[in-house]
mmCIF file with all atom_site columns, C-alpha atoms in Angstrom:
data_model
loop_
_atom_site.group_PDB
_atom_site.id
_atom_site.type_symbol
_atom_site.label_atom_id
_atom_site.label_alt_id
_atom_site.label_comp_id
_atom_site.label_asym_id
_atom_site.label_entity_id
_atom_site.label_seq_id
_atom_site.pdbx_PDB_ins_code
_atom_site.Cartn_x
_atom_site.Cartn_y
_atom_site.Cartn_z
_atom_site.occupancy
_atom_site.B_iso_or_equiv
_atom_site.pdbx_formal_charge
_atom_site.auth_seq_id
_atom_site.auth_comp_id
_atom_site.auth_asym_id
_atom_site.auth_atom_id
_atom_site.pdbx_PDB_model_num
ATOM 1   C CA . UNK A 1 1   ? 84.379  101.803 104.342 1.00 0.00 ? 1   UNK A CA 1
ATOM 2   C CA . UNK A 1 2   ? 85.863  98.478  103.213 1.00 0.00 ? 2   UNK A CA 1
ATOM 3   C CA . UNK A 1 3   ? 88.849  96.902  104.939 1.00 0.00 ? 3   UNK A CA 1
ATOM 4   C CA . UNK A 1 4   ? 92.356  97.167  103.422 1.00 0.00 ? 4   UNK A CA 1
ATOM 5   C CA . UNK A 1 5   ? 92.137  93.480  102.408 1.00 0.00 ? 5   UNK A CA 1
ATOM 6   C CA . UNK A 1 6   ? 88.893  94.013  100.527 1.00 0.00 ? 6   UNK A CA 1
ATOM 7   C CA . UNK A 1 7   ? 90.245  97.173  98.906  1.00 0.00 ? 7   UNK A CA 1
ATOM 8   C CA . UNK A 1 8   ? 93.311  95.249  97.629  1.00 0.00 ? 8   UNK A CA 1
ATOM 9   C CA . UNK A 1 9   ? 91.032  92.603  96.118  1.00 0.00 ? 9   UNK A CA 1
ATOM 10  C CA . UNK A 1 10  ? 88.738  95.245  94.608  1.00 0.00 ? 10  UNK A CA 1
ATOM 11  C CA . UNK A 1 11  ? 91.828  96.725  92.905  1.00 0.00 ? 11  UNK A CA 1
ATOM 12  C CA . UNK A 1 12  ? 92.479  93.351  91.266  1.00 0.00 ? 12  UNK A CA 1
ATOM 13  C CA . UNK A 1 13  ? 88.860  93.098  90.072  1.00 0.00 ? 13  UNK A CA 1
ATOM 14  C CA . UNK A 1 14  ? 89.154  96.640  88.677  1.00 0.00 ? 14  UNK A CA 1
ATOM 15  C CA . UNK A 1 15  ? 92.214  95.443  86.755  1.00 0.00 ? 15  UNK A CA 1
ATOM 16  C CA . UNK A 1 16  ? 90.136  92.618  85.272  1.00 0.00 ? 16  UNK A CA 1
ATOM 17  C CA . UNK A 1 17  ? 87.375  95.034  84.322  1.00 0.00 ? 17  UNK A CA 1
ATOM 18  C CA . UNK A 1 18  ? 89.855  97.401  82.650  1.00 0.00 ? 18  UNK A CA 1
ATOM 19  C CA . UNK A 1 19  ? 91.953  94.578  81.117  1.00 0.00 ? 19  UNK A CA 1
ATOM 20  C CA . UNK A 1 20  ? 94.952  95.970  82.985  1.00 0.00 ? 20  UNK A CA 1
ATOM 21  C CA . UNK A 1 21  ? 97.420  93.232  83.977  1.00 0.00 ? 21  UNK A CA 1
ATOM 22  C CA . UNK A 1 22  ? 99.361  95.515  86.320  1.00 0.00 ? 22  UNK A CA 1
ATOM 23  C CA . UNK A 1 23  ? 96.064  96.499  87.962  1.00 0.00 ? 23  UNK A CA 1
ATOM 24  C CA . UNK A 1 24  ? 95.272  92.829  88.542  1.00 0.00 ? 24  UNK A CA 1
ATOM 25  C CA . UNK A 1 25  ? 98.718  92.216  89.992  1.00 0.00 ? 25  UNK A CA 1
ATOM 26  C CA . UNK A 1 26  ? 98.497  95.286  92.263  1.00 0.00 ? 26  UNK A CA 1
ATOM 27  C CA . UNK A 1 27  ? 96.434  93.334  94.787  1.00 0.00 ? 27  UNK A CA 1
ATOM 28  C CA . UNK A 1 28  ? 98.521  90.157  94.553  1.00 0.00 ? 28  UNK A CA 1
ATOM 29  C CA . UNK A 1 29  ? 101.511 89.235  96.696  1.00 0.00 ? 29  UNK A CA 1
ATOM 30  C CA . UNK A 1 30  ? 104.653 88.578  94.600  1.00 0.00 ? 30  UNK A CA 1
ATOM 31  C CA . UNK A 1 31  ? 104.539 84.920  95.737  1.00 0.00 ? 31  UNK A CA 1
ATOM 32  C CA . UNK A 1 32  ? 100.806 84.476  95.018  1.00 0.00 ? 32  UNK A CA 1
ATOM 33  C CA . UNK A 1 33  ? 99.345  81.036  94.384  1.00 0.00 ? 33  UNK A CA 1
ATOM 34  C CA . UNK A 1 34  ? 96.638  81.291  91.686  1.00 0.00 ? 34  UNK A CA 1
ATOM 35  C CA . UNK A 1 35  ? 94.531  78.106  91.915  1.00 0.00 ? 35  UNK A CA 1
ATOM 36  C CA . UNK A 1 36  ? 91.966  76.796  89.418  1.00 0.00 ? 36  UNK A CA 1
ATOM 37  C CA . UNK A 1 37  ? 90.138  73.448  89.431  1.00 0.00 ? 37  UNK A CA 1
ATOM 38  C CA . UNK A 1 38  ? 92.104  70.502  88.077  1.00 0.00 ? 38  UNK A CA 1
ATOM 39  C CA . UNK A 1 39  ? 89.043  69.786  85.925  1.00 0.00 ? 39  UNK A CA 1
ATOM 40  C CA . UNK A 1 40  ? 90.192  72.631  83.655  1.00 0.00 ? 40  UNK A CA 1
ATOM 41  C CA . UNK A 1 41  ? 93.547  70.958  82.856  1.00 0.00 ? 41  UNK A CA 1
ATOM 42  C CA . UNK A 1 42  ? 92.263  69.832  79.436  1.00 0.00 ? 42  UNK A CA 1
ATOM 43  C CA . UNK A 1 43  ? 92.303  73.473  78.341  1.00 0.00 ? 43  UNK A CA 1
ATOM 44  C CA . UNK A 1 44  ? 95.492  74.506  80.125  1.00 0.00 ? 44  UNK A CA 1
ATOM 45  C CA . UNK A 1 45  ? 93.475  76.405  82.715  1.00 0.00 ? 45  UNK A CA 1
ATOM 46  C CA . UNK A 1 46  ? 93.706  74.063  85.711  1.00 0.00 ? 46  UNK A CA 1
ATOM 47  C CA . UNK A 1 47  ? 96.131  73.780  88.573  1.00 0.00 ? 47  UNK A CA 1
ATOM 48  C CA . UNK A 1 48  ? 98.233  76.243  90.533  1.00 0.00 ? 48  UNK A CA 1
ATOM 49  C CA . UNK A 1 49  ? 100.197 79.085  88.970  1.00 0.00 ? 49  UNK A CA 1
ATOM 50  C CA . UNK A 1 50  ? 102.844 80.738  91.139  1.00 0.00 ? 50  UNK A CA 1
ATOM 51  C CA . UNK A 1 51  ? 103.962 84.331  91.410  1.00 0.00 ? 51  UNK A CA 1
ATOM 52  C CA . UNK A 1 52  ? 103.202 87.284  89.182  1.00 0.00 ? 52  UNK A CA 1
ATOM 53  C CA . UNK A 1 53  ? 104.909 85.532  86.250  1.00 0.00 ? 53  UNK A CA 1
ATOM 54  C CA . UNK A 1 54  ? 102.628 82.504  86.620  1.00 0.00 ? 54  UNK A CA 1
ATOM 55  C CA . UNK A 1 55  ? 99.513  84.699  86.745  1.00 0.00 ? 55  UNK A CA 1
ATOM 56  C CA . UNK A 1 56  ? 100.654 86.631  83.649  1.00 0.00 ? 56  UNK A CA 1
ATOM 57  C CA . UNK A 1 57  ? 101.287 83.369  81.797  1.00 0.00 ? 57  UNK A CA 1
ATOM 58  C CA . UNK A 1 58  ? 97.827  82.080  82.790  1.00 0.00 ? 58  UNK A CA 1
ATOM 59  C CA . UNK A 1 59  ? 96.119  85.312  81.719  1.00 0.00 ? 59  UNK A CA 1
ATOM 60  C CA . UNK A 1 60  ? 97.970  85.288  78.390  1.00 0.00 ? 60  UNK A CA 1
ATOM 61  C CA . UNK A 1 61  ? 96.704  81.741  77.752  1.00 0.00 ? 61  UNK A CA 1
ATOM 62  C CA . UNK A 1 62  ? 93.017  82.442  78.495  1.00 0.00 ? 62  UNK A CA 1
ATOM 63  C CA . UNK A 1 63  ? 92.318  84.171  75.114  1.00 0.00 ? 63  UNK A CA 1
ATOM 64  C CA . UNK A 1 64  ? 93.471  81.028  73.299  1.00 0.00 ? 64  UNK A CA 1
ATOM 65  C CA . UNK A 1 65  ? 90.581  79.149  74.967  1.00 0.00 ? 65  UNK A CA 1
ATOM 66  C CA . UNK A 1 66  ? 87.902  81.810  75.482  1.00 0.00 ? 66  UNK A CA 1
ATOM 67  C CA . UNK A 1 67  ? 86.572  84.716  73.453  1.00 0.00 ? 67  UNK A CA 1
ATOM 68  C CA . UNK A 1 68  ? 86.073  86.925  76.495  1.00 0.00 ? 68  UNK A CA 1
ATOM 69  C CA . UNK A 1 69  ? 85.178  87.161  80.157  1.00 0.00 ? 69  UNK A CA 1
ATOM 70  C CA . UNK A 1 70  ? 83.744  89.801  82.460  1.00 0.00 ? 70  UNK A CA 1
ATOM 71  C CA . UNK A 1 71  ? 83.745  89.310  86.241  1.00 0.00 ? 71  UNK A CA 1
ATOM 72  C CA . UNK A 1 72  ? 81.111  90.848  88.491  1.00 0.00 ? 72  UNK A CA 1
ATOM 73  C CA . UNK A 1 73  ? 81.926  90.452  92.189  1.00 0.00 ? 73  UNK A CA 1
ATOM 74  C CA . UNK A 1 74  ? 78.715  90.801  94.207  1.00 0.00 ? 74  UNK A CA 1
ATOM 75  C CA . UNK A 1 75  ? 79.445  89.998  97.845  1.00 0.00 ? 75  UNK A CA 1
ATOM 76  C CA . UNK A 1 76  ? 82.634  90.172  99.931  1.00 0.00 ? 76  UNK A CA 1
ATOM 77  C CA . UNK A 1 77  ? 82.878  88.295  103.249 1.00 0.00 ? 77  UNK A CA 1
ATOM 78  C CA . UNK A 1 78  ? 85.982  88.751  105.397 1.00 0.00 ? 78  UNK A CA 1
ATOM 79  C CA . UNK A 1 79  ? 87.129  86.609  108.299 1.00 0.00 ? 79  UNK A CA 1
ATOM 80  C CA . UNK A 1 80  ? 90.666  87.013  109.591 1.00 0.00 ? 80  UNK A CA 1
ATOM 81  C CA . UNK A 1 81  ? 93.102  86.773  106.671 1.00 0.00 ? 81  UNK A CA 1
ATOM 82  C CA . UNK A 1 82  ? 90.466  85.266  104.339 1.00 0.00 ? 82  UNK A CA 1
ATOM 83  C CA . UNK A 1 83  ? 88.106  87.111  101.992 1.00 0.00 ? 83  UNK A CA 1
ATOM 84  C CA . UNK A 1 84  ? 85.476  85.141  100.097 1.00 0.00 ? 84  UNK A CA 1
ATOM 85  C CA . UNK A 1 85  ? 83.833  86.739  97.083  1.00 0.00 ? 85  UNK A CA 1
ATOM 86  C CA . UNK A 1 86  ? 80.612  85.545  95.480  1.00 0.00 ? 86  UNK A CA 1
ATOM 87  C CA . UNK A 1 87  ? 79.937  86.739  91.968  1.00 0.00 ? 87  UNK A CA 1
ATOM 88  C CA . UNK A 1 88  ? 79.162  85.977  88.375  1.00 0.00 ? 88  UNK A CA 1
ATOM 89  C CA . UNK A 1 89  ? 81.222  85.892  85.234  1.00 0.00 ? 89  UNK A CA 1
ATOM 90  C CA . UNK A 1 90  ? 79.958  86.471  81.754  1.00 0.00 ? 90  UNK A CA 1
ATOM 91  C CA . UNK A 1 91  ? 82.011  84.164  79.563  1.00 0.00 ? 91  UNK A CA 1
ATOM 92  C CA . UNK A 1 92  ? 82.119  84.032  75.766  1.00 0.00 ? 92  UNK A CA 1
ATOM 93  C CA . UNK A 1 93  ? 83.403  81.015  73.850  1.00 0.00 ? 93  UNK A CA 1
ATOM 94  C CA . UNK A 1 94  ? 85.712  81.353  70.860  1.00 0.00 ? 94  UNK A CA 1
ATOM 95  C CA . UNK A 1 95  ? 82.654  80.695  68.663  1.00 0.00 ? 95  UNK A CA 1
ATOM 96  C CA . UNK A 1 96  ? 80.686  83.557  70.239  1.00 0.00 ? 96  UNK A CA 1
ATOM 97  C CA . UNK A 1 97  ? 78.368  81.761  72.690  1.00 0.00 ? 97  UNK A CA 1
ATOM 98  C CA . UNK A 1 98  ? 77.973  83.750  75.923  1.00 0.00 ? 98  UNK A CA 1
ATOM 99  C CA . UNK A 1 99  ? 76.743  82.445  79.281  1.00 0.00 ? 99  UNK A CA 1
ATOM 100 C CA . UNK A 1 100 ? 76.720  83.771  82.828  1.00 0.00 ? 100 UNK A CA 1
ATOM 101 C CA . UNK A 1 101 ? 78.243  81.458  85.428  1.00 0.00 ? 101 UNK A CA 1
ATOM 102 C CA . UNK A 1 102 ? 78.531  81.786  89.207  1.00 0.00 ? 102 UNK A CA 1
ATOM 103 C CA . UNK A 1 103 ? 81.903  81.833  90.949  1.00 0.00 ? 103 UNK A CA 1
ATOM 104 C CA . UNK A 1 104 ? 83.319  81.807  94.448  1.00 0.00 ? 104 UNK A CA 1
ATOM 105 C CA . UNK A 1 105 ? 86.796  83.253  94.921  1.00 0.00 ? 105 UNK A CA 1
ATOM 106 C CA . UNK A 1 106 ? 88.606  82.522  98.151  1.00 0.00 ? 106 UNK A CA 1
ATOM 107 C CA . UNK A 1 107 ? 91.435  84.993  98.773  1.00 0.00 ? 107 UNK A CA 1
ATOM 108 C CA . UNK A 1 108 ? 94.016  84.435  101.519 1.00 0.00 ? 108 UNK A CA 1
ATOM 109 C CA . UNK A 1 109 ? 95.816  87.650  102.424 1.00 0.00 ? 109 UNK A CA 1
ATOM 110 C CA . UNK A 1 110 ? 99.374  88.282  103.633 1.00 0.00 ? 110 UNK A CA 1
ATOM 111 C CA . UNK A 1 111 ? 100.990 91.682  104.141 1.00 0.00 ? 111 UNK A CA 1
ATOM 112 C CA . UNK A 1 112 ? 97.990  93.447  102.590 1.00 0.00 ? 112 UNK A CA 1
ATOM 113 C CA . UNK A 1 113 ? 98.105  91.442  99.345  1.00 0.00 ? 113 UNK A CA 1
ATOM 114 C CA . UNK A 1 114 ? 96.489  88.226  98.134  1.00 0.00 ? 114 UNK A CA 1
ATOM 115 C CA . UNK A 1 115 ? 98.896  85.344  98.768  1.00 0.00 ? 115 UNK A CA 1
ATOM 116 C CA . UNK A 1 116 ? 96.444  82.759  97.425  1.00 0.00 ? 116 UNK A CA 1
ATOM 117 C CA . UNK A 1 117 ? 93.376  82.932  95.180  1.00 0.00 ? 117 UNK A CA 1
ATOM 118 C CA . UNK A 1 118 ? 91.206  79.881  94.670  1.00 0.00 ? 118 UNK A CA 1
ATOM 119 C CA . UNK A 1 119 ? 88.641  80.038  91.860  1.00 0.00 ? 119 UNK A CA 1
ATOM 120 C CA . UNK A 1 120 ? 85.669  77.749  92.521  1.00 0.00 ? 120 UNK A CA 1
ATOM 121 C CA . UNK A 1 121 ? 83.085  77.206  89.772  1.00 0.00 ? 121 UNK A CA 1
ATOM 122 C CA . UNK A 1 122 ? 81.060  74.668  87.808  1.00 0.00 ? 122 UNK A CA 1
ATOM 123 C CA . UNK A 1 123 ? 83.673  73.070  85.551  1.00 0.00 ? 123 UNK A CA 1
ATOM 124 C CA . UNK A 1 124 ? 81.060  71.031  83.661  1.00 0.00 ? 124 UNK A CA 1
ATOM 125 C CA . UNK A 1 125 ? 79.236  74.207  82.581  1.00 0.00 ? 125 UNK A CA 1
ATOM 126 C CA . UNK A 1 126 ? 82.577  75.757  81.664  1.00 0.00 ? 126 UNK A CA 1
ATOM 127 C CA . UNK A 1 127 ? 83.518  72.741  79.518  1.00 0.00 ? 127 UNK A CA 1
ATOM 128 C CA . UNK A 1 128 ? 80.149  72.929  77.756  1.00 0.00 ? 128 UNK A CA 1
ATOM 129 C CA . UNK A 1 129 ? 80.736  76.590  76.961  1.00 0.00 ? 129 UNK A CA 1
ATOM 130 C CA . UNK A 1 130 ? 84.268  76.056  75.655  1.00 0.00 ? 130 UNK A CA 1
ATOM 131 C CA . UNK A 1 131 ? 83.036  73.204  73.454  1.00 0.00 ? 131 UNK A CA 1
ATOM 132 C CA . UNK A 1 132 ? 79.990  75.168  72.170  1.00 0.00 ? 132 UNK A CA 1
#
C-alpha cells in the first residue's frame, strides 16, 4: 500500500493520463509552485507558475508548443515530505516527431497535497524535439 503522499501524486499523474485538469489539480495544494527549467523560457515553458491558476495557464500553453505528451512514472521514492519520481515522457512535436525522454519530478508535500513540483529533464533534447 502506497503512502498518502504517493497516492496524491498518483492522482495527479492519472489526471495527466486522462487529460483531466481537475484530476491533475486534485493532488496539488492551492498554493502550489510548479517549476520548470529556465532553459525552456524560449517556448514559454520555463520558470515557476503559482497556484492552480498558474498550472492551468501553463497546461493551456503546452499545446501551442507540443503536439502531445504522455507521462509514465516508473519509480516513487519518499523521504519525509519529499517524493521523487523517475519516469519517461513520450513527447510529440507539432510536426509529428515523437521521442521518449527521461524525467525526474521532485514533489514537496504539505497537508497531503503537492506544494511544489520541480520538473527536471534534458532541456537540450527537448529543444531539439520542439525544433524538429
